[in-house]
Structures are given as structure tokens and as C-alpha cells.
Coordinates of C-alpha atoms and ligand atoms in Angstrom, one line a residue:
M166 CA -18.8 -16.9 -9.8
A167 CA -15.1 -16.5 -8.8
A168 CA -13.2 -13.4 -8.5
D169 CA -11.0 -12.8 -11.5
I170 CA -7.9 -12.2 -9.6
A171 CA -5.6 -13.2 -12.5
N172 CA -6.6 -9.7 -13.7
L173 CA -4.8 -8.1 -10.7
P174 CA -1.2 -7.1 -11.2
R175 CA 1.5 -8.1 -8.8
T176 CA 2.5 -5.1 -6.5
I177 CA 6.2 -5.7 -6.2
W178 CA 8.7 -8.3 -7.4
W179 CA 12.5 -8.9 -7.7
D180 CA 14.0 -9.4 -11.2
V181 CA 17.3 -9.2 -13.1
D182 CA 17.4 -7.2 -16.3
P183 CA 18.4 -9.7 -19.0
D184 CA 20.1 -6.9 -21.0
D185 CA 22.7 -5.7 -18.4
G186 CA 22.4 -8.4 -15.7
I187 CA 21.5 -5.8 -13.0
A188 CA 19.0 -6.7 -10.3
G189 CA 16.0 -4.5 -9.6
V190 CA 13.0 -4.2 -7.3
Y191 CA 10.0 -3.8 -9.8
L192 CA 6.8 -2.3 -8.6
I193 CA 3.7 -0.9 -10.1
D194 CA 3.5 2.9 -9.5
Q195 CA 0.4 3.4 -7.3
T196 CA 0.6 7.2 -7.5
R197 CA -0.5 7.0 -11.2
L198 CA -2.9 4.1 -11.1
P199 CA -5.4 3.4 -12.5
L200 CA -5.1 5.6 -15.6
V201 CA -1.4 5.1 -16.1
G202 CA 0.1 1.7 -15.4
D203 CA 3.8 2.4 -15.1
I204 CA 6.2 -0.2 -13.7
L205 CA 9.0 1.4 -11.7
C206 CA 12.4 -0.3 -11.7
C207 CA 14.4 0.6 -8.6
R208 CA 18.1 -0.4 -8.7
T209 CA 19.2 1.3 -5.5
L210 CA 18.1 1.5 -1.8
E211 CA 17.4 5.2 -2.4
G212 CA 15.1 4.3 -5.4
V213 CA 12.9 2.0 -3.1
E214 CA 13.0 4.7 -0.4
L215 CA 11.8 7.3 -2.8
A216 CA 9.0 4.9 -4.0
V217 CA 8.0 4.4 -0.3
K218 CA 8.0 8.2 0.5
S219 CA 6.0 9.0 -2.6
L220 CA 3.5 6.3 -2.1
A221 CA 4.4 4.6 -5.4
L222 CA 4.7 1.6 -3.1
R223 CA 2.2 1.7 -0.1
G224 CA 0.0 -0.4 2.1
A225 CA 1.6 -2.0 5.2
P226 CA 2.3 -5.5 4.1
A227 CA 3.6 -4.3 0.7
L228 CA 6.0 -1.9 2.6
G229 CA 7.3 -4.9 4.7
V230 CA 8.2 -6.8 1.5
G231 CA 9.6 -3.6 -0.1
A232 CA 11.9 -3.0 3.0
A233 CA 13.4 -6.4 2.9
M234 CA 13.9 -6.2 -0.8
A235 CA 15.6 -2.8 -0.5
V236 CA 18.1 -4.2 2.0
A237 CA 18.8 -7.1 -0.4
L238 CA 19.1 -4.6 -3.2
F239 CA 21.7 -2.6 -1.4
S240 CA 23.6 -5.8 -0.8
E241 CA 23.5 -6.8 -4.4
N242 CA 24.0 -3.5 -6.3
E243 CA 25.6 -1.1 -3.9
F244 CA 27.8 -2.9 -1.3
V245 CA 31.4 -2.2 -2.1
G246 CA 33.4 -3.6 0.8
A247 CA 35.2 -7.0 1.0
T248 CA 34.7 -8.4 4.5
R249 CA 31.7 -10.0 6.3
E250 CA 31.9 -7.2 9.0
E251 CA 31.7 -4.5 6.3
W252 CA 28.8 -6.3 4.7
L253 CA 26.8 -6.5 7.9
A254 CA 27.6 -2.9 8.8
G255 CA 26.2 -1.9 5.4
I256 CA 23.1 -4.1 5.9
D257 CA 22.5 -2.5 9.2
A258 CA 22.6 1.0 7.8
A259 CA 20.4 0.0 4.8
A260 CA 17.8 -1.6 7.2
S261 CA 17.8 1.5 9.4
R262 CA 17.3 3.9 6.5
I263 CA 14.5 2.0 4.7
G264 CA 12.9 0.9 8.0
S265 CA 12.3 4.6 8.9
A266 CA 11.2 5.9 5.6
R267 CA 7.6 6.2 6.9
P268 CA 6.7 6.2 10.6
T269 CA 3.2 4.6 11.1
A270 CA 3.1 1.2 9.3
V271 CA 5.1 -1.1 11.6
N272 CA 5.6 -3.6 8.7
L273 CA 8.1 -1.3 7.1
A274 CA 10.6 -1.5 10.1
W275 CA 9.6 -5.2 10.6
G276 CA 10.5 -6.1 6.9
A277 CA 13.9 -4.3 7.2
E278 CA 14.6 -5.9 10.5
R279 CA 13.8 -9.4 9.2
A280 CA 16.3 -8.9 6.4
R281 CA 18.9 -7.6 8.8
A282 CA 18.4 -10.4 11.3
F283 CA 18.5 -13.0 8.4
A284 CA 21.9 -11.6 7.2
H285 CA 23.3 -11.6 10.8
G286 CA 22.0 -15.1 11.5
L287 CA 23.8 -16.7 8.5
D288 CA 26.6 -19.2 9.0
P289 CA 29.7 -16.9 9.4
T290 CA 31.8 -19.5 7.4
L291 CA 29.5 -19.0 4.4
P292 CA 31.4 -17.2 1.5
L293 CA 30.2 -13.6 1.2
E294 CA 28.9 -14.1 -2.3
Q295 CA 26.7 -17.0 -1.1
A296 CA 25.5 -14.9 1.8
R297 CA 24.4 -12.2 -0.5
Q298 CA 22.6 -14.6 -2.7
A299 CA 20.8 -16.1 0.3
L300 CA 19.7 -12.6 1.3
V301 CA 18.1 -12.0 -2.2
A302 CA 16.4 -15.4 -1.9
F303 CA 15.1 -14.5 1.6
A304 CA 13.7 -11.1 0.3
Q305 CA 11.9 -12.8 -2.6
Q306 CA 10.5 -15.4 -0.3
M307 CA 9.0 -12.6 1.8
A308 CA 6.7 -11.7 -1.2
A309 CA 5.6 -15.3 -1.6
D310 CA 5.0 -15.7 2.1
D311 CA 2.9 -12.5 2.1
E312 CA 0.6 -13.9 -0.5
A313 CA 0.3 -17.1 1.4
T314 CA -0.6 -15.1 4.6
N315 CA -3.2 -13.2 2.7
R316 CA -4.8 -16.3 1.4
T317 CA -5.0 -17.7 4.9
I318 CA -6.6 -14.4 6.1
G319 CA -9.1 -14.8 3.3
A320 CA -10.0 -18.3 4.5
V321 CA -10.2 -17.2 8.2
G322 CA -12.4 -14.3 7.2
L323 CA -15.1 -16.6 5.8
Q324 CA -16.4 -17.2 9.3
V325 CA -17.5 -13.5 9.7
L326 CA -19.3 -13.5 6.3
K327 CA -23.0 -14.4 6.0
P328 CA -24.2 -15.3 2.5
D329 CA -24.5 -12.2 0.3
A330 CA -22.9 -9.8 2.7
R331 CA -22.6 -6.2 1.8
V332 CA -19.1 -4.9 2.9
L333 CA -17.9 -1.3 3.3
T334 CA -14.2 -0.7 3.1
H335 CA -11.9 2.3 3.5
C336 CA -8.6 2.9 1.8
T337 CA -6.8 0.0 0.0
A338 CA -6.1 -3.2 1.9
G339 CA -6.6 -5.1 -1.5
S340 CA -3.9 -6.8 -3.4
L341 CA -2.2 -3.5 -4.1
G342 CA -1.6 -3.0 -0.3
T343 CA 0.3 -6.3 -0.2
A344 CA 2.6 -8.3 -2.5
Y345 CA -0.5 -10.0 -3.9
Y346 CA -4.1 -10.9 -3.1
G347 CA -4.7 -8.5 -0.2
T348 CA -5.9 -8.7 3.5
V349 CA -9.4 -7.1 3.1
G350 CA -8.9 -8.1 -0.5
G351 CA -8.2 -11.7 0.7
V352 CA -11.4 -11.8 2.6
I353 CA -13.5 -10.3 -0.2
Y354 CA -12.1 -12.4 -3.0
T355 CA -12.3 -15.7 -1.0
G356 CA -15.8 -14.7 0.1
F357 CA -16.9 -13.9 -3.3
D358 CA -15.7 -17.2 -4.7
Q359 CA -17.9 -18.8 -2.0
G360 CA -21.0 -16.7 -2.7
R361 CA -20.7 -14.8 0.6
I362 CA -20.0 -11.3 -0.9
A363 CA -22.8 -9.5 -2.7
H364 CA -21.5 -6.0 -2.8
V365 CA -18.5 -3.8 -1.8
W366 CA -18.9 -0.1 -0.9
V367 CA -15.7 1.6 -1.5
D368 CA -14.9 4.8 0.5
E369 CA -13.1 7.3 -1.8
T370 CA -10.5 7.9 1.1
R371 CA -9.5 11.5 0.8
P372 CA -7.1 13.2 0.4
L373 CA -5.1 10.7 -1.8
N374 CA -8.1 8.7 -2.9
Q375 CA -6.6 5.2 -2.5
G376 CA -10.2 3.9 -2.4
G377 CA -11.4 5.8 -5.5
R378 CA -8.3 5.1 -7.5
L379 CA -7.0 1.7 -6.3
T380 CA -9.8 -0.2 -4.5
A381 CA -12.5 0.7 -7.0
W382 CA -10.1 -0.3 -9.8
E383 CA -9.2 -3.6 -8.2
M384 CA -12.8 -4.5 -7.5
M385 CA -13.6 -3.9 -11.2
C386 CA -10.6 -5.8 -12.4
A387 CA -11.6 -8.8 -10.2
G388 CA -15.3 -8.5 -11.2
V389 CA -16.6 -8.0 -7.6
P390 CA -19.7 -5.7 -7.8
S391 CA -18.8 -2.5 -6.0
T392 CA -19.9 1.1 -5.7
L393 CA -17.7 4.1 -5.0
I394 CA -18.8 6.7 -2.5
A395 CA -17.3 9.9 -1.1
D396 CA -16.2 9.4 2.5
N397 CA -18.9 11.6 3.8
M398 CA -21.6 9.3 2.3
A399 CA -20.8 6.3 4.5
A400 CA -23.2 7.4 7.2
S401 CA -26.1 7.7 4.8
V402 CA -25.3 4.3 3.2
M403 CA -25.2 2.6 6.6
A404 CA -28.3 4.5 7.7
S405 CA -30.1 3.1 4.6
G406 CA -29.4 -0.4 5.9
W407 CA -27.1 -1.3 3.0
V408 CA -24.0 -2.4 5.0
D409 CA -23.7 -5.7 6.8
L410 CA -20.1 -5.4 7.9
V411 CA -17.0 -3.1 7.6
L412 CA -13.6 -4.5 6.7
V413 CA -10.6 -2.4 7.0
G414 CA -6.7 -3.0 7.0
A415 CA -4.2 -1.8 9.5
D416 CA -0.9 -0.1 9.7
R417 CA -0.1 -0.8 13.3
I418 CA -2.1 -2.8 15.9
C419 CA -1.1 -2.2 19.5
A420 CA -1.1 -4.8 22.3
N421 CA -4.5 -3.7 23.5
G422 CA -6.0 -3.9 20.0
D423 CA -6.1 -0.2 19.3
T424 CA -5.4 0.1 15.6
A425 CA -3.9 2.7 13.2
N426 CA -5.2 2.8 9.7
K427 CA -5.8 5.3 7.0
I428 CA -7.2 8.6 8.1
G429 CA -11.0 8.3 8.2
T430 CA -11.1 4.8 9.5
L431 CA -12.0 6.1 13.0
G432 CA -14.9 7.9 11.7
V433 CA -16.1 4.8 9.9
A434 CA -15.8 2.8 13.1
I435 CA -17.8 5.3 15.1
L436 CA -20.4 5.2 12.5
A437 CA -20.5 1.4 12.4
Q438 CA -20.9 1.3 16.2
H439 CA -23.8 3.7 15.9
Y440 CA -25.6 1.6 13.4
G441 CA -24.7 -1.8 15.0
I442 CA -22.6 -2.9 12.2
P443 CA -19.6 -5.2 13.0
L444 CA -16.1 -3.8 12.0
Y445 CA -13.2 -6.3 11.5
I446 CA -9.5 -5.4 11.0
C447 CA -7.9 -7.7 8.3
A448 CA -4.1 -7.9 8.8
P449 CA -1.1 -10.2 9.1
T450 CA 0.3 -10.6 12.6
S451 CA 3.4 -8.7 11.3
T452 CA 1.2 -5.6 11.7
V453 CA 0.9 -6.2 15.4
D454 CA 3.2 -4.2 17.6
L455 CA 3.1 -5.9 21.0
G456 CA 5.8 -3.3 22.1
L457 CA 3.2 -0.6 22.1
A458 CA 0.7 -0.9 24.9
E459 CA -1.9 1.4 23.4
G460 CA -2.8 3.6 20.4
N461 CA -1.8 7.0 21.7
R462 CA 1.9 5.9 21.3
I463 CA 1.6 5.2 17.6
P464 CA 3.6 7.8 15.6
I465 CA 1.3 9.3 13.1
E466 CA 2.8 10.4 9.7
Q467 CA 2.0 14.1 8.8
R468 CA 2.0 14.6 5.1
D469 CA 2.6 17.4 2.6
P470 CA -0.1 20.2 2.9
R471 CA -0.3 20.2 -0.9
E472 CA -2.3 16.9 -0.7
L473 CA -5.1 19.0 0.6
E474 CA -4.4 22.3 -1.1
G475 CA -5.0 20.8 -4.5
F476 CA -5.7 17.6 -6.4
T477 CA -3.4 15.4 -8.4
V478 CA -4.4 13.7 -11.6
S479 CA -2.4 11.3 -13.8
G480 CA -3.7 10.2 -17.1
A481 CA -2.9 9.6 -20.8
I482 CA -3.8 11.9 -23.6
L483 CA -4.8 10.0 -26.8
P484 CA -5.0 12.5 -29.5
D485 CA -7.4 11.7 -32.4
D486 CA -6.1 14.2 -35.0
A487 CA -2.8 14.8 -36.6
N488 CA -2.4 18.4 -35.5
T489 CA -2.7 17.5 -31.8
S490 CA -0.2 14.7 -32.2
Q491 CA 2.2 17.1 -33.9
A492 CA 1.8 19.7 -31.2
L493 CA 2.3 17.2 -28.4
D494 CA 5.3 15.6 -30.3
L495 CA 6.9 19.1 -30.5
L496 CA 6.2 19.7 -26.8
T497 CA 7.7 16.3 -25.7
A498 CA 10.5 16.0 -28.2
S499 CA 13.2 16.3 -25.5
G500 CA 11.4 14.0 -23.0
A501 CA 9.2 14.8 -20.1
R502 CA 8.2 18.5 -20.3
E503 CA 7.2 20.6 -17.2
L504 CA 4.6 23.2 -18.3
T505 CA 4.6 26.6 -16.6
M506 CA 1.2 27.5 -15.4
K507 CA -0.6 30.4 -13.7
D508 CA -1.9 30.3 -10.1
G509 CA 0.5 27.7 -8.9
H510 CA -0.9 24.8 -10.9
Q511 CA 1.7 22.3 -12.1
M512 CA 1.7 19.9 -15.0
S513 CA 4.1 17.7 -16.9
V514 CA 3.6 15.8 -20.1
E515 CA 5.7 12.9 -21.4
R516 CA 5.6 10.9 -24.6
K517 CA 4.7 7.2 -24.0
G518 CA 4.7 5.2 -27.2
G519 CA 1.7 6.5 -29.2
A520 CA 0.2 8.3 -26.2
Y521 CA 1.2 11.2 -23.9
A522 CA 1.1 10.6 -20.2
F523 CA 0.4 13.6 -18.0
D524 CA 0.7 14.4 -14.3
G525 CA -0.9 17.4 -12.9
W526 CA -1.4 19.1 -9.6
F527 CA -4.2 21.7 -9.6
K528 CA -4.5 24.2 -6.7
M529 CA -8.0 24.6 -5.4
T530 CA -7.6 26.3 -2.0
P531 CA -7.0 29.9 -1.0
P532 CA -3.2 30.8 -1.1
G533 CA -1.6 30.5 2.3
V534 CA -4.5 28.4 3.9
Q535 CA -3.4 26.5 7.1
V536 CA -3.5 22.7 6.7
Y537 CA -3.5 19.8 9.0
N538 CA -2.9 16.5 7.1
P539 CA -2.4 13.4 9.3
A540 CA -2.2 10.3 7.1
F541 CA -3.6 7.9 9.7
D542 CA -5.9 7.8 12.8
V543 CA -6.3 5.3 15.6
T544 CA -9.4 3.3 16.1
P545 CA -9.8 2.3 19.8
A546 CA -10.1 -1.4 20.4
E547 CA -13.7 -1.0 21.8
L548 CA -14.9 -0.2 18.3
I549 CA -13.3 -3.3 16.8
T550 CA -15.3 -6.5 16.6
G551 CA -12.4 -8.7 15.7
I552 CA -9.0 -8.9 14.0
I553 CA -8.8 -11.3 11.1
T554 CA -5.2 -12.6 10.9
E555 CA -3.5 -15.6 9.4
R556 CA -3.5 -17.1 13.0
G557 CA -7.2 -16.9 13.3
L558 CA -10.0 -14.4 14.2
I559 CA -8.8 -12.7 17.3
A560 CA -10.8 -10.5 19.8
P561 CA -8.8 -7.3 20.4
A562 CA -8.8 -8.1 24.1
D563 CA -7.2 -11.5 23.5
L564 CA -4.5 -10.2 21.1
A565 CA -1.5 -10.0 23.4
Q566 CA -2.2 -13.3 25.1
T567 CA -2.8 -15.1 21.7
L568 CA 0.4 -13.8 20.0
E569 CA 2.8 -13.7 22.9
Ligands
MRU621 O1 -0.7 5.8 3.2 P1 -1.0 4.4 2.7 O2 -1.7 4.4 1.4 O3 0.2 3.6 2.8 O4 -2.0 3.8 3.8 C1 -2.4 2.5 3.6 C2 -3.5 2.1 4.6 O5 -3.8 2.8 5.6 C3 -3.9 0.7 4.5 O6 -5.3 0.6 4.9 C4 -3.1 -0.3 5.3 O7 -1.8 -0.1 5.2 C5 -3.5 -1.7 5.1 S1 -2.9 -2.2 3.5 C6 -3.2 -3.9 3.4

């Protein structure tokens, strides 16, 4: 049986609105998946920046593509000067802004820098209009290249899969963490097509539940057998002998192989070592930062305490009687409606066609509680069996030598 990847949405793409001819970066809003499938259209650099900061666009390779597209979007929709120098100065500022929107995934700065370097490397005699078009084409090509890289990662990953392997994964390094297909996703989908994947254990991935919301949904869309577990169940599942290997993505891999990935990966790696289970990082070489010798230098993003103080839900209300529809119509007559609620809870409702989309944040912790909320941790190289890249399976100790 083959993975039904045609069921998976593209994460990010460039398009021009046929109604007004304005270019946009389109992306599927990952803060609201899987119950609401909104497509966001960003027409400004700031729009993409907001999408990155809010995690509507997330996952290291997807961020790389998004950064390049954001620079091209600035050039297309916001640049107002007339000379090549002014254009390049604008590109530099745009690249620096989007490249620093989040600190940990090195792909974000990498994607911005690739777009910046491309613009600077263009033939200076090329008319400015053509230079701008070339930059847009370059950013679009980055999405296509990312998918091709992931398909190669998938093929390389076959060598670590025995028939009917049972995988455990943490966070989302599936298609949604990339332009399309995924890194861990790549290995799982390619492996499933070849009869090498029997089952995927999906860690929920607190606090933002990328596993429970995104990976679990992706596996179901693709028809890959999977089971969702809370993060604190991984030990018991491994102890039961139900996991053959762990596959996780990466946000930054240092020269010595130390790897930053979603918070909780370190715990999974320690467990895997305890139970003698191999752990592989699946990532493009664009996630490798040879400029950082070791993991303690990786900047770790600290996120809003509210991610731990409460929980967020997005969904759709589908009323099944006329009175409820009437009440919701009244409530949403003037667009999205913020509801005032007791105890700090927050909720907004918005009419979407025949349904009503809602976003809620419900407080569950004592008022004033102290919170520590790092978004990533660093797994030391000695806990990593191998790094599956588009350039082959690389032992952490050989990384710098292989890629230099
Ligand atoms: O905070 P996020 O959701 O952007 O974190 C994402 C991860 O940690 C992923 O595992 C990583 O970027 C790899 S995505 C192919």
C-alpha cells in the first residue's frame, strides 16, 4: 500500500490574485489545524513575519522557504525606490528582519540570506524589473527544491528501516514542517510505500501539540497507521518493546552533531538510549550550522507563558437547529466577535460560510504562576545514531568533515 500523500496540503506557495494582480505568499494556518483549514494570504513582509512569529508557518525547512518568499514579497509589493542600490538596501533590510523573526531554526536566516545573496549576485546590468522577477522565481524555486530534498531524504532513510518498522516521532517534521513531503515525513512516506513502516507513534508534543494536532492529522490523511500518545507515555511504549526506531527533525545541527529540536526531543533521546533504540535526525543540510561548534551555543527561543498557563482550541461550530444559527448570526453580524469571559478565558467567533469558526484560550493554572517555556532543547551528538540528509546518512562525528 502507498501513502496517500495527494491528501496532504502544500504548506506554502506563491501566487498572484487574478482579481487585483497582487502577489501573495499563501500558507495553511498551522495554528488552527486540523479543525479549521484556513489559508492565509500574506501580501507584505510584515504579514509573513507575523505568520512566523505566531507559528501559522512553522518547521525549520518551511521557515527557510518562507523567509526567501518574504524577501521576494517585499521586493514585489513594497519596494518604492528607483535604483539598484535602493533595491539592494531594501532587500538587505527585509532579509535581516525576516531572518531574525525566530532565533532557533537556522533555516530561517539561511532562507533570507539565500534570497539576499541571489539579489546581490544578479548581473548589475539587468534592468531592475527583471531583477525583481528573477528574485520571485528564485523564491518559488526554493519551495520546489525543498520538496525534492525531502524526497531524497526519504530515499536515503530507507537504509535505516527494517521491514515493518515501528517508529516513534516527536513534534512535526512531516510535510507541514516543510514546503511539502517532510523530512521525517519523507522517510515515513517513502518507507511506507516500500512496506518498511508498520506503525507510527506520535508524541503529542506539549505545550503546542504539534504532534497531536499536525502529525496525527498528517498520518491519518496519508493513511499511515499511527497512534497518538501524550509525551509522558513514550517511556512506557518503549519499555513495552513497541518502538524500533525514533525519527525526529531538527531546527539547528551544530558542527559536532549536537541538535536542537522541539522541546522534549532530549527526553525522548535519553529514553531511546536507555532502551537501546536507535534515534535518527532527519533534516536537510541547510539545517546544519557549521559555524556553531557545539549545542550550548544555540539560541533557544523562549515563548509566551500563556502557552503553558492555558490551552488553545480552534474549531468550527456547526449548529443543527435554526435558533442556534440565528443566535450565532446575530453575534457575528459585524464580523469576528471577541467574547468577554470570566477568569481570563478568551474566545472569538467568526462566521465562515454556513459554519462559525471559533478560537479559544482557556486558563487552567493558578493566577500569577511562574512559567519557564523554552521552545527547543538540544540533544547531544552521543545520543544520535545518525543524521539522514539529502547528502546521505551521516554519523554525527563525521558531519563537519562530510559537509565542509
Ligand atoms: O516551534 P516549531 O513548531 O517551529 O518547532 C518545529 C520543530 O521543532 C520541528 O521538529 C523541526 O523544525 C523540524 S520540521 C521538519
